[in-house]
Amino acid sequence: MKAEWEPLFASDYGFTKPWNMFNFVRDAVVKRNESYDFFIAGGRGLGKSASAMSLAMMLDPGFTLDHWCFTTDKFLDLVTTKQRSGVVIVWDEIGTQKSGSSRKWQIKEAHDIADIVQVNRTDNIILIGTSLELSRGEKRFR
């Protein structure tokens, strides 16, 4: 007898009501002093930035383009400045020459980024990064 595929339902995981991932992440960051990091990778023109924008707006109702970074300097400025709890910061195109490139591991900013990303897990920040591939970013903050 051939086994039939059986769908999985929320009740199979112990959920008794619909689960909202965006509310879960937001509550973890705002109410439980956590931070979350998301990474979106894909080829050119596949919608990484558009996906990051949509995700940012779903996670942070007050999201503005002031929290969108293309350079290491802007990213460092945002994460080292006091932000409101639950703020989303988008670091777009990680791994480019001006934005955390793995080929620039020896410069001071690369070491600063790695240290900050490792210790910002209780800063109530939601970080969304985009790149063609994870390996383009400096190794210590992957």
PDB file of C-alpha atoms in Angstrom:
ATOM      1  CA  MET A   1       0.000   0.000   0.000  1.00  0.00           C
ATOM      2  CA  LYS A   2       1.377   3.387  -1.002  1.00  0.00           C
ATOM      3  CA  ALA A   3       1.534   5.946   1.790  1.00  0.00           C
ATOM      4  CA  GLU A   4      -0.466   9.064   1.113  1.00  0.00           C
ATOM      5  CA  TRP A   5       0.794  12.533   1.805  1.00  0.00           C
ATOM      6  CA  GLU A   6      -0.867  14.074   4.820  1.00  0.00           C
ATOM      7  CA  PRO A   7      -0.798  17.818   5.308  1.00  0.00           C
ATOM      8  CA  LEU A   8       0.519  19.327   8.520  1.00  0.00           C
ATOM      9  CA  PHE A   9      -1.660  21.713  10.455  1.00  0.00           C
ATOM     10  CA  ALA A  10      -0.980  24.252  13.169  1.00  0.00           C
ATOM     11  CA  SER A  11      -2.537  21.870  15.691  1.00  0.00           C
ATOM     12  CA  ASP A  12       0.212  19.357  14.861  1.00  0.00           C
ATOM     13  CA  TYR A  13       2.659  21.833  16.404  1.00  0.00           C
ATOM     14  CA  GLY A  14       0.559  22.663  19.444  1.00  0.00           C
ATOM     15  CA  PHE A  15      -0.817  25.937  18.092  1.00  0.00           C
ATOM     16  CA  THR A  16      -4.460  26.425  18.977  1.00  0.00           C
ATOM     17  CA  LYS A  17      -4.930  29.688  17.109  1.00  0.00           C
ATOM     18  CA  PRO A  18      -3.312  31.295  14.067  1.00  0.00           C
ATOM     19  CA  TRP A  19       0.322  32.222  14.683  1.00  0.00           C
ATOM     20  CA  ASN A  20       1.709  35.532  13.478  1.00  0.00           C
ATOM     21  CA  MET A  21       5.493  35.429  13.018  1.00  0.00           C
ATOM     22  CA  PHE A  22       5.723  39.222  12.760  1.00  0.00           C
ATOM     23  CA  ASN A  23       3.980  39.764  16.108  1.00  0.00           C
ATOM     24  CA  PHE A  24       6.125  37.039  17.682  1.00  0.00           C
ATOM     25  CA  VAL A  25       9.374  38.723  16.573  1.00  0.00           C
ATOM     26  CA  ARG A  26       8.153  42.205  17.502  1.00  0.00           C
ATOM     27  CA  ASP A  27       7.059  41.045  20.980  1.00  0.00           C
ATOM     28  CA  ALA A  28      10.374  39.249  21.537  1.00  0.00           C
ATOM     29  CA  VAL A  29      12.277  42.424  20.699  1.00  0.00           C
ATOM     30  CA  VAL A  30      10.083  44.970  22.456  1.00  0.00           C
ATOM     31  CA  LYS A  31       8.861  43.003  25.477  1.00  0.00           C
ATOM     32  CA  ARG A  32      11.631  40.462  26.102  1.00  0.00           C
ATOM     33  CA  ASN A  33      14.706  42.606  25.298  1.00  0.00           C
ATOM     34  CA  GLU A  34      15.885  40.474  22.397  1.00  0.00           C
ATOM     35  CA  SER A  35      17.153  41.327  18.940  1.00  0.00           C
ATOM     36  CA  TYR A  36      16.490  39.529  15.666  1.00  0.00           C
ATOM     37  CA  ASP A  37      18.534  39.336  12.494  1.00  0.00           C
ATOM     38  CA  PHE A  38      17.207  38.426   9.059  1.00  0.00           C
ATOM     39  CA  PHE A  39      19.266  37.840   5.937  1.00  0.00           C
ATOM     40  CA  ILE A  40      17.890  37.835   2.394  1.00  0.00           C
ATOM     41  CA  ALA A  41      20.121  36.412  -0.336  1.00  0.00           C
ATOM     42  CA  GLY A  42      19.491  35.974  -4.029  1.00  0.00           C
ATOM     43  CA  GLY A  43      20.566  36.892  -7.510  1.00  0.00           C
ATOM     44  CA  ARG A  44      20.444  40.330  -9.076  1.00  0.00           C
ATOM     45  CA  GLY A  45      16.968  41.652  -9.702  1.00  0.00           C
ATOM     46  CA  LEU A  46      15.114  38.984  -7.695  1.00  0.00           C
ATOM     47  CA  GLY A  47      13.562  41.432  -5.223  1.00  0.00           C
ATOM     48  CA  LYS A  48      15.859  41.289  -2.197  1.00  0.00           C
ATOM     49  CA  SER A  49      15.460  44.988  -1.454  1.00  0.00           C
ATOM     50  CA  ALA A  50      11.716  44.949  -2.084  1.00  0.00           C
ATOM     51  CA  SER A  51      11.386  41.956   0.243  1.00  0.00           C
ATOM     52  CA  ALA A  52      13.484  43.719   2.875  1.00  0.00           C
ATOM     53  CA  MET A  53      11.265  46.804   2.592  1.00  0.00           C
ATOM     54  CA  SER A  54       8.073  44.763   2.989  1.00  0.00           C
ATOM     55  CA  LEU A  55       9.494  42.828   5.929  1.00  0.00           C
ATOM     56  CA  ALA A  56      10.710  46.029   7.585  1.00  0.00           C
ATOM     57  CA  MET A  57       7.271  47.627   7.290  1.00  0.00           C
ATOM     58  CA  MET A  58       5.537  44.523   8.690  1.00  0.00           C
ATOM     59  CA  LEU A  59       7.905  44.317  11.661  1.00  0.00           C
ATOM     60  CA  ASP A  60       8.149  48.032  12.437  1.00  0.00           C
ATOM     61  CA  PRO A  61       5.038  50.167  11.915  1.00  0.00           C
ATOM     62  CA  GLY A  62       7.206  53.307  12.259  1.00  0.00           C
ATOM     63  CA  PHE A  63       9.850  52.216   9.735  1.00  0.00           C
ATOM     64  CA  THR A  64      11.364  55.021   7.637  1.00  0.00           C
ATOM     65  CA  LEU A  65      14.071  55.146   5.000  1.00  0.00           C
ATOM     66  CA  ASP A  66      16.277  56.904   7.562  1.00  0.00           C
ATOM     67  CA  HIS A  67      17.002  53.370   8.811  1.00  0.00           C
ATOM     68  CA  TRP A  68      18.108  52.053   5.401  1.00  0.00           C
ATOM     69  CA  CYS A  69      21.892  51.659   4.957  1.00  0.00           C
ATOM     70  CA  PHE A  70      24.087  51.105   1.925  1.00  0.00           C
ATOM     71  CA  THR A  71      27.410  51.811   3.642  1.00  0.00           C
ATOM     72  CA  THR A  72      29.274  50.564   6.686  1.00  0.00           C
ATOM     73  CA  ASP A  73      29.502  54.107   8.060  1.00  0.00           C
ATOM     74  CA  LYS A  74      25.729  54.605   8.011  1.00  0.00           C
ATOM     75  CA  PHE A  75      25.161  51.173   9.558  1.00  0.00           C
ATOM     76  CA  LEU A  76      27.678  51.851  12.337  1.00  0.00           C
ATOM     77  CA  ASP A  77      26.119  55.260  12.973  1.00  0.00           C
ATOM     78  CA  LEU A  78      22.650  53.735  13.372  1.00  0.00           C
ATOM     79  CA  VAL A  79      23.584  50.769  15.564  1.00  0.00           C
ATOM     80  CA  THR A  80      25.779  52.851  17.869  1.00  0.00           C
ATOM     81  CA  THR A  81      23.113  55.534  18.352  1.00  0.00           C
ATOM     82  CA  LYS A  82      20.278  54.920  20.815  1.00  0.00           C
ATOM     83  CA  GLN A  83      17.255  53.724  18.836  1.00  0.00           C
ATOM     84  CA  ARG A  84      13.687  53.210  19.962  1.00  0.00           C
ATOM     85  CA  SER A  85      12.805  49.683  21.008  1.00  0.00           C
ATOM     86  CA  GLY A  86      11.802  47.472  18.075  1.00  0.00           C
ATOM     87  CA  VAL A  87      13.360  49.614  15.364  1.00  0.00           C
ATOM     88  CA  VAL A  88      14.201  47.877  12.090  1.00  0.00           C
ATOM     89  CA  ILE A  89      17.496  48.675  10.383  1.00  0.00           C
ATOM     90  CA  VAL A  90      18.001  47.470   6.806  1.00  0.00           C
ATOM     91  CA  TRP A  91      21.576  46.984   5.629  1.00  0.00           C
ATOM     92  CA  ASP A  92      21.230  46.612   1.880  1.00  0.00           C
ATOM     93  CA  GLU A  93      23.872  45.073  -0.371  1.00  0.00           C
ATOM     94  CA  ILE A  94      26.201  43.767   2.344  1.00  0.00           C
ATOM     95  CA  GLY A  95      29.529  42.791   0.860  1.00  0.00           C
ATOM     96  CA  THR A  96      29.987  45.650  -1.552  1.00  0.00           C
ATOM     97  CA  GLN A  97      33.140  47.762  -1.399  1.00  0.00           C
ATOM     98  CA  LYS A  98      31.545  50.331   0.932  1.00  0.00           C
ATOM     99  CA  SER A  99      29.412  47.887   2.909  1.00  0.00           C
ATOM    100  CA  GLY A 100      31.148  45.218   4.962  1.00  0.00           C
ATOM    101  CA  SER A 101      32.990  43.422   2.181  1.00  0.00           C
ATOM    102  CA  SER A 102      34.760  40.183   3.103  1.00  0.00           C
ATOM    103  CA  ARG A 103      37.660  41.430   0.976  1.00  0.00           C
ATOM    104  CA  LYS A 104      38.218  44.317   3.389  1.00  0.00           C
ATOM    105  CA  TRP A 105      38.516  42.223   6.548  1.00  0.00           C
ATOM    106  CA  GLN A 106      41.676  43.979   7.665  1.00  0.00           C
ATOM    107  CA  ILE A 107      40.211  47.502   7.878  1.00  0.00           C
ATOM    108  CA  LYS A 108      39.142  48.890  11.251  1.00  0.00           C
ATOM    109  CA  GLU A 109      35.467  49.205  10.302  1.00  0.00           C
ATOM    110  CA  ALA A 110      35.234  45.469   9.563  1.00  0.00           C
ATOM    111  CA  HIS A 111      36.406  44.662  13.078  1.00  0.00           C
ATOM    112  CA  ASP A 112      34.044  47.272  14.572  1.00  0.00           C
ATOM    113  CA  ILE A 113      31.079  45.787  12.689  1.00  0.00           C
ATOM    114  CA  ALA A 114      31.851  42.266  13.847  1.00  0.00           C
ATOM    115  CA  ASP A 115      32.173  43.354  17.473  1.00  0.00           C
ATOM    116  CA  ILE A 116      28.972  45.409  17.394  1.00  0.00           C
ATOM    117  CA  VAL A 117      26.892  42.710  15.697  1.00  0.00           C
ATOM    118  CA  GLN A 118      28.054  40.183  18.294  1.00  0.00           C
ATOM    119  CA  VAL A 119      27.071  42.336  21.274  1.00  0.00           C
ATOM    120  CA  ASN A 120      23.923  44.061  19.983  1.00  0.00           C
ATOM    121  CA  ARG A 121      21.687  41.090  20.696  1.00  0.00           C
ATOM    122  CA  THR A 122      20.021  42.928  23.576  1.00  0.00           C
ATOM    123  CA  ASP A 123      19.666  46.333  21.910  1.00  0.00           C
ATOM    124  CA  ASN A 124      16.044  45.758  20.869  1.00  0.00           C
ATOM    125  CA  ILE A 125      16.964  46.097  17.178  1.00  0.00           C
ATOM    126  CA  ILE A 126      15.670  44.090  14.246  1.00  0.00           C
ATOM    127  CA  LEU A 127      18.345  43.913  11.557  1.00  0.00           C
ATOM    128  CA  ILE A 128      17.574  42.932   7.964  1.00  0.00           C
ATOM    129  CA  GLY A 129      20.534  42.397   5.642  1.00  0.00           C
ATOM    130  CA  THR A 130      20.582  41.728   1.906  1.00  0.00           C
ATOM    131  CA  SER A 131      23.322  40.506  -0.411  1.00  0.00           C
ATOM    132  CA  LEU A 132      23.932  38.255  -3.369  1.00  0.00           C
ATOM    133  CA  GLU A 133      25.269  35.655  -0.932  1.00  0.00           C
ATOM    134  CA  LEU A 134      26.115  35.458   2.756  1.00  0.00           C
ATOM    135  CA  SER A 135      29.805  34.826   2.112  1.00  0.00           C
ATOM    136  CA  ARG A 136      30.266  38.320   0.639  1.00  0.00           C
ATOM    137  CA  GLY A 137      30.063  39.832   4.118  1.00  0.00           C
ATOM    138  CA  GLU A 138      32.918  39.951   6.586  1.00  0.00           C
ATOM    139  CA  LYS A 139      33.299  36.491   8.157  1.00  0.00           C
ATOM    140  CA  ARG A 140      32.876  37.450  11.834  1.00  0.00           C
ATOM    141  CA  PHE A 141      29.397  38.941  11.327  1.00  0.00           C
ATOM    142  CA  ARG A 142      27.961  36.186   9.148  1.00  0.00           C
TER     143      ARG A 142
END
